[in-house]
Amino acid sequence: ASGRGAAAAMSPLQANNLSEADNIKVAVRVRPLFPHETERGGTSVVQVSSNTTIKVVVPGPAGTSMQRDFAFHACLGPEVGQADVLHLCGVPQLLDAALAGYNVTIVAYGQTGSGKTYTMSGREEVISSDGYSGGDTQHDGIMTRALQHLFAAMQARKGDTKYGVAASYLEIYNEGIYDLLNLKAKNLPVKWDAALGFYVPGLKQVPCTKIDTMMDVIRTGMQHRHVGSHELNIESSRSHAIMTLTLHATPADPAAADYGAPRMGKISFVDLAGSERLKDTKSEGAMLKETTNINKSLFVLGKVISALAERDSAGTSAHIPYRDSKLTKLLMDCLGGNALALMIACCSPASTAVEETLSTLSYATRAKNIQNRPTVQYD
Ligand code: ADP
C-alpha cells in the first residue's frame, strides 16, 4: 500500500487511539526545586500524584493549608528527564499526524523560570555551543528530539512518499514580528490570504533536506533570540518564539494514480512569553491595559482559549477573537478546525511560586476544555 493508502485506511487520530476530544491535549511538567530556592526557605508544594493528576498544597493563615487537585492528560514530575517527555506527552503521534496532513502545535506555557525553554529547546548553553551533536544531548528539548523522530519517519517512508520540509523561526515581541533566521527583518506584518490563512510575508523559509539543516535552524534561531533581545534591550521572557516546519508530501512515484497536489502538514513549536502578571485573563480595566501594553498576544491567547472552551462546553457559536493579536492570528489554524495541539504547562514546585502555579494550572484547565473539530476527512 502507498503512504496515502495507509493514511486513508485510518485517520491519524484513530491510528493513535485518539478521539476528537483529544485534539487538544494538556500536559503539566513540574521542574525540580533548585538548591537556591531551598536555601531561601522554599519548599516543594506541588506533587504529581499519578500520571494524570497533580496536587498543590496551598499555604493558608496560621499554619493551615488547603489541597487542590487537578487532572490533565499527562502530569510529569521533577524526576522526568528530557528523553521521556516526548512519549509521555504523545509527541511522536502528533508528528506522525503532521506527516499525514494535520496542523500540529506544541506550546509551552508558564511563568518565567518554570522550564518552558528547557522543555521546548533544551539547555541554551548546549544549543549555542559549536558543533551541536558534540554537546550534552541529554538536555535536548522537544524540538531537536522531534526533528530526529520526524526525519527518521520520513526516511522510513521514502519508498512511498517524498517529503519536502521548510523551516521558519520567528519571535513576537510587543506585537512586533522579528525573523529569527534573518536579524535584518524586523516588524514584519501579518497578512491574510484565503488559501494560506494568516502568514508573514517575507519570513525566511529554509528548505531542509538534511537533519543538520534543521538543527542549524534551531541553533541559529536560538542564538538570534539572544542577540536580538540584547540589541533591542528586551527580556526574552517577554517574547514568544515560534519555530514552524511546513511539510509537503507527494507519492514517491510520479506515475502514481493519486499523484496530485501535495498533502500539506505543519508543525509549530511555541515557546510563549512568561505568563506572570496575567493572573486573570478575564479581567478588564487596569489589568487589561497593563497586559495589553506588556503582552497583548498572551492576553488575547487567554481570551481565545476561554472563548473556545466556553463555546465547546455550551455548544454555542461564540465569537473567537483570533484577530486581536499577532500570536493568535498566527496560531488560528492550530486552534480549531483541522488541528492537533499539545499544551505543556510548566510549573515551579516552590512554595514561593504557588500563586503563579495555581494560575498556570487554571489556564491549563481551561485549555483542556477546548475541543478542536477536525474538518479534514481521511476516507
Ligand atoms: P522559562 O523558559 O520558563 O523562563 P527555563 O526553561 O529557562 O524557564 O528554566 C529556568 C532554569 O531551570 C534553567 O536554568 C533550566 O535549565 C532549568 N530547568 C527548567 N526545567 C528543568 C528540569 N525539568 N530539569 C532540570 N532543569 C530545569
Tab-separated table of N, CA and C in Angstrom, residues 177-264:
chain	number	residue	atom	x	y	z
A	177	ILE	N	6.916	41.569	14.880
A	177	ILE	CA	7.396	40.243	14.477
A	177	ILE	C	8.816	40.357	13.945
A	178	TYR	N	9.702	39.525	14.465
A	178	TYR	CA	11.113	39.536	14.101
A	178	TYR	C	11.463	38.162	13.542
A	179	ASP	N	12.208	38.153	12.434
A	179	ASP	CA	12.600	36.880	11.831
A	179	ASP	C	13.884	36.407	12.510
A	180	LEU	N	13.809	35.303	13.222
A	180	LEU	CA	14.990	34.831	13.950
A	180	LEU	C	16.012	34.193	13.017
A	181	LEU	N	15.662	33.992	11.749
A	181	LEU	CA	16.637	33.457	10.791
A	181	LEU	C	17.205	34.572	9.908
A	182	ASN	N	16.749	35.788	10.143
A	182	ASN	CA	17.246	36.937	9.382
A	182	ASN	C	17.070	38.180	10.254
A	183	LEU	N	18.129	38.512	11.002
A	183	LEU	CA	18.010	39.573	12.006
A	183	LEU	C	17.640	40.935	11.418
A	184	LYS	N	17.847	41.085	10.082
A	184	LYS	CA	17.521	42.390	9.479
A	184	LYS	C	16.012	42.556	9.317
A	185	ALA	N	15.278	41.441	9.349
A	185	ALA	CA	13.825	41.530	9.116
A	185	ALA	C	13.118	41.805	10.443
A	186	LYS	N	12.729	43.067	10.611
A	186	LYS	CA	12.095	43.478	11.867
A	186	LYS	C	10.711	44.030	11.580
A	187	ASN	N	9.855	43.924	12.582
A	187	ASN	CA	8.495	44.473	12.454
A	187	ASN	C	7.781	44.024	11.191
A	188	LEU	N	7.816	42.743	10.938
A	188	LEU	CA	7.153	42.192	9.748
A	188	LEU	C	5.644	42.206	9.955
A	189	PRO	N	4.898	42.364	8.867
A	189	PRO	CA	3.432	42.377	9.006
A	189	PRO	C	2.863	40.962	9.039
A	190	VAL	N	1.606	40.837	9.446
A	190	VAL	CA	0.875	39.575	9.293
A	190	VAL	C	-0.219	39.857	8.276
A	191	LYS	N	-0.291	39.032	7.230
A	191	LYS	CA	-1.317	39.260	6.197
A	191	LYS	C	-2.248	38.059	6.107
A	192	TRP	N	-3.384	38.305	5.501
A	192	TRP	CA	-4.378	37.249	5.347
A	192	TRP	C	-4.450	36.833	3.887
A	193	ASP	N	-4.513	35.547	3.668
A	193	ASP	CA	-4.701	35.021	2.319
A	193	ASP	C	-5.712	33.885	2.421
A	194	ALA	N	-6.661	33.893	1.468
A	194	ALA	CA	-7.750	32.919	1.568
A	194	ALA	C	-7.219	31.485	1.581
A	195	ALA	N	-6.135	31.228	0.830
A	195	ALA	CA	-5.617	29.863	0.774
A	195	ALA	C	-4.652	29.570	1.923
A	196	LEU	N	-3.853	30.576	2.270
A	196	LEU	CA	-2.802	30.334	3.273
A	196	LEU	C	-3.263	30.612	4.700
A	197	GLY	N	-4.344	31.388	4.862
A	197	GLY	CA	-4.717	31.868	6.193
A	197	GLY	C	-3.804	33.034	6.550
A	198	PHE	N	-3.571	33.271	7.841
A	198	PHE	CA	-2.658	34.340	8.237
A	198	PHE	C	-1.224	33.877	8.008
A	199	TYR	N	-0.397	34.757	7.451
A	199	TYR	CA	1.004	34.402	7.221
A	199	TYR	C	1.854	35.664	7.294
A	200	VAL	N	3.163	35.463	7.368
A	200	VAL	CA	4.085	36.588	7.490
A	200	VAL	C	4.857	36.703	6.177
A	201	PRO	N	4.501	37.691	5.318
A	201	PRO	CA	5.210	37.791	4.048
A	201	PRO	C	6.679	38.152	4.291
A	202	GLY	N	7.576	37.527	3.543
A	202	GLY	CA	8.994	37.861	3.667
A	202	GLY	C	9.718	37.063	4.739
A	203	LEU	N	8.987	36.267	5.501
A	203	LEU	CA	9.653	35.459	6.532
A	203	LEU	C	10.523	34.409	5.846
A	204	LYS	N	11.769	34.294	6.330
A	204	LYS	CA	12.695	33.351	5.689
A	204	LYS	C	12.218	31.913	5.889
A	205	GLN	N	12.180	31.169	4.800
A	205	GLN	CA	11.807	29.756	4.848
A	205	GLN	C	13.033	28.968	4.408
A	206	VAL	N	13.559	28.130	5.268
A	206	VAL	CA	14.766	27.375	4.933
A	206	VAL	C	14.382	25.956	4.512
A	207	PRO	N	14.642	25.598	3.235
A	207	PRO	CA	14.340	24.224	2.829
A	207	PRO	C	15.294	23.273	3.558
A	208	CYS	N	14.757	22.201	4.132
A	208	CYS	CA	15.603	21.281	4.912
A	208	CYS	C	15.557	19.889	4.286
A	209	THR	N	16.639	19.517	3.626
A	209	THR	CA	16.678	18.155	3.100
A	209	THR	C	17.468	17.257	4.040
A	210	LYS	N	18.232	17.879	4.927
A	210	LYS	CA	19.044	17.091	5.864
A	210	LYS	C	18.695	17.478	7.294
A	211	ILE	N	18.888	16.528	8.185
A	211	ILE	CA	18.619	16.807	9.599
A	211	ILE	C	19.543	17.923	10.102
A	212	ASP	N	20.778	17.968	9.569
A	212	ASP	CA	21.738	19.000	10.015
A	212	ASP	C	21.193	20.401	9.734
A	213	THR	N	20.511	20.556	8.601
A	213	THR	CA	19.961	21.879	8.269
A	213	THR	C	18.888	22.264	9.278
A	214	MET	N	18.051	21.277	9.670
A	214	MET	CA	17.007	21.564	10.669
A	214	MET	C	17.643	21.963	11.996
A	215	MET	N	18.694	21.243	12.374
A	215	MET	CA	19.366	21.551	13.648
A	215	MET	C	19.984	22.954	13.595
A	216	ASP	N	20.536	23.296	12.415
A	216	ASP	CA	21.112	24.639	12.253
A	216	ASP	C	20.048	25.706	12.440
A	217	VAL	N	18.855	25.433	11.941
A	217	VAL	CA	17.762	26.402	12.077
A	217	VAL	C	17.481	26.643	13.562
A	218	ILE	N	17.407	25.567	14.330
A	218	ILE	CA	17.134	25.718	15.769
A	218	ILE	C	18.252	26.525	16.433
A	219	ARG	N	19.499	26.138	16.126
A	219	ARG	CA	20.624	26.802	16.781
A	219	ARG	C	20.679	28.286	16.399
A	220	THR	N	20.529	28.550	15.104
A	220	THR	CA	20.578	29.948	14.651
A	220	THR	C	19.453	30.751	15.292
A	221	GLY	N	18.253	30.193	15.293
A	221	GLY	CA	17.114	30.906	15.861
A	221	GLY	C	17.333	31.225	17.323
A	222	MET	N	17.829	30.250	18.060
A	222	MET	CA	18.029	30.484	19.500
A	222	MET	C	19.132	31.501	19.753
A	223	GLN	N	20.205	31.416	18.939
A	223	GLN	CA	21.277	32.409	19.106
A	223	GLN	C	20.752	33.801	18.802
A	224	HIS	N	19.985	33.904	17.725
A	224	HIS	CA	19.460	35.214	17.336
A	224	HIS	C	18.466	35.749	18.357
A	225	ARG	N	17.766	34.837	19.032
A	225	ARG	CA	16.827	35.286	20.068
A	225	ARG	C	17.598	36.020	21.163
A	226	HIS	N	18.790	35.487	21.479
A	226	HIS	CA	19.627	36.162	22.482
A	226	HIS	C	20.151	37.481	21.965
A	227	VAL	N	20.748	37.420	20.748
A	227	VAL	CA	21.358	38.617	20.178
A	227	VAL	C	20.293	39.693	20.020
A	228	GLY	N	19.153	39.303	19.454
A	228	GLY	CA	18.071	40.248	19.202
A	228	GLY	C	17.593	40.895	20.485
A	229	SER	N	17.417	40.089	21.534
A	229	SER	CA	16.890	40.657	22.766
A	229	SER	C	17.909	41.607	23.379
A	230	HIS	N	19.198	41.310	23.174
A	230	HIS	CA	20.249	42.179	23.696
A	230	HIS	C	20.231	43.517	22.946
A	231	GLU	N	20.183	43.411	21.600
A	231	GLU	CA	20.187	44.628	20.769
A	231	GLU	C	19.001	45.537	21.064
A	232	LEU	N	17.850	44.915	21.223
A	232	LEU	CA	16.640	45.708	21.427
A	232	LEU	C	16.414	46.030	22.896
A	233	ASN	N	17.310	45.497	23.730
A	233	ASN	CA	17.185	45.692	25.164
A	233	ASN	C	15.834	45.198	25.677
A	234	ILE	N	15.481	44.000	25.264
A	234	ILE	CA	14.227	43.416	25.739
A	234	ILE	C	14.541	42.147	26.522
A	235	GLU	N	13.606	41.763	27.330
A	235	GLU	CA	13.765	40.498	28.047
A	235	GLU	C	13.186	39.393	27.174
A	236	SER	N	13.959	38.328	26.965
A	236	SER	CA	13.406	37.287	26.089
A	236	SER	C	12.221	36.590	26.756
A	237	SER	N	12.094	36.749	28.104
A	237	SER	CA	10.939	36.125	28.757
A	237	SER	C	9.638	36.841	28.388
A	238	ARG	N	9.762	38.015	27.732
A	238	ARG	CA	8.566	38.753	27.322
A	238	ARG	C	8.223	38.509	25.852
A	239	SER	N	8.946	37.606	25.219
A	239	SER	CA	8.669	37.366	23.801
A	239	SER	C	8.176	35.939	23.586
A	240	HIS	N	7.468	35.749	22.475
A	240	HIS	CA	7.048	34.408	22.068
A	240	HIS	C	7.945	33.975	20.921
A	241	ALA	N	8.415	32.737	20.944
A	241	ALA	CA	9.210	32.226	19.820
A	241	ALA	C	8.441	31.085	19.167
A	242	ILE	N	8.334	31.144	17.843
A	242	ILE	CA	7.603	30.093	17.118
A	242	ILE	C	8.486	29.523	16.007
A	243	MET	N	8.790	28.235	16.113
A	243	MET	CA	9.531	27.554	15.042
A	243	MET	C	8.515	26.702	14.296
A	244	THR	N	8.438	26.891	12.988
A	244	THR	CA	7.422	26.174	12.207
A	244	THR	C	8.061	25.347	11.099
A	245	LEU	N	7.615	24.118	10.984
A	245	LEU	CA	8.024	23.274	9.858
A	245	LEU	C	6.810	23.092	8.967
A	246	THR	N	6.972	23.391	7.690
A	246	THR	CA	5.892	23.156	6.733
A	246	THR	C	6.267	21.912	5.926
A	247	LEU	N	5.338	20.982	5.868
A	247	LEU	CA	5.630	19.699	5.205
A	247	LEU	C	4.781	19.563	3.946
A	248	HIS	N	5.402	19.100	2.882
A	248	HIS	CA	4.668	18.773	1.645
A	248	HIS	C	4.931	17.304	1.375
A	249	ALA	N	3.887	16.539	1.189
A	249	ALA	CA	4.084	15.121	0.892
A	249	ALA	C	3.461	14.783	-0.449
A	250	THR	N	4.235	14.120	-1.298
A	250	THR	CA	3.695	13.630	-2.575
A	250	THR	C	4.121	12.175	-2.723
A	251	PRO	N	3.393	11.375	-3.486
A	251	PRO	CA	3.838	9.992	-3.676
A	251	PRO	C	5.221	9.979	-4.335
A	252	ALA	N	6.071	9.041	-3.904
A	252	ALA	CA	7.435	8.983	-4.444
A	252	ALA	C	7.411	8.662	-5.940
A	253	ASP	N	6.401	7.929	-6.368
A	253	ASP	CA	6.307	7.524	-7.769
A	253	ASP	C	5.462	8.542	-8.548
A	254	PRO	N	6.092	9.311	-9.452
A	254	PRO	CA	5.339	10.345	-10.174
A	254	PRO	C	4.207	9.755	-11.015
A	255	ALA	N	4.265	8.442	-11.279
A	255	ALA	CA	3.207	7.817	-12.084
A	255	ALA	C	2.051	7.317	-11.218
A	256	ALA	N	2.147	7.535	-9.912
A	256	ALA	CA	1.104	7.018	-9.012
A	256	ALA	C	-0.259	7.606	-9.368
A	257	ALA	N	-1.265	6.767	-9.241
A	257	ALA	CA	-2.618	7.187	-9.634
A	257	ALA	C	-3.087	8.384	-8.825
A	258	ASP	N	-2.671	8.440	-7.553
A	258	ASP	CA	-3.166	9.529	-6.704
A	258	ASP	C	-2.177	10.703	-6.657
A	259	TYR	N	-1.293	10.797	-7.659
A	259	TYR	CA	-0.331	11.899	-7.657
A	259	TYR	C	-1.056	13.199	-8.002
A	260	GLY	N	-1.150	14.060	-7.081
A	260	GLY	CA	-1.862	15.318	-7.338
A	260	GLY	C	-1.210	16.406	-6.535
A	261	ALA	N	-2.014	17.303	-5.983
A	261	ALA	CA	-1.463	18.375	-5.148
A	261	ALA	C	-0.839	17.752	-3.907
A	262	PRO	N	0.261	18.346	-3.411
A	262	PRO	CA	0.888	17.767	-2.221
A	262	PRO	C	-0.043	17.809	-1.014
A	263	ARG	N	0.107	16.825	-0.153
A	263	ARG	CA	-0.613	16.852	1.120
A	263	ARG	C	0.223	17.741	2.035
A	264	MET	N	-0.427	18.700	2.668
A	264	MET	CA	0.328	19.660	3.477
A	264	MET	C	0.148	19.375	4.964
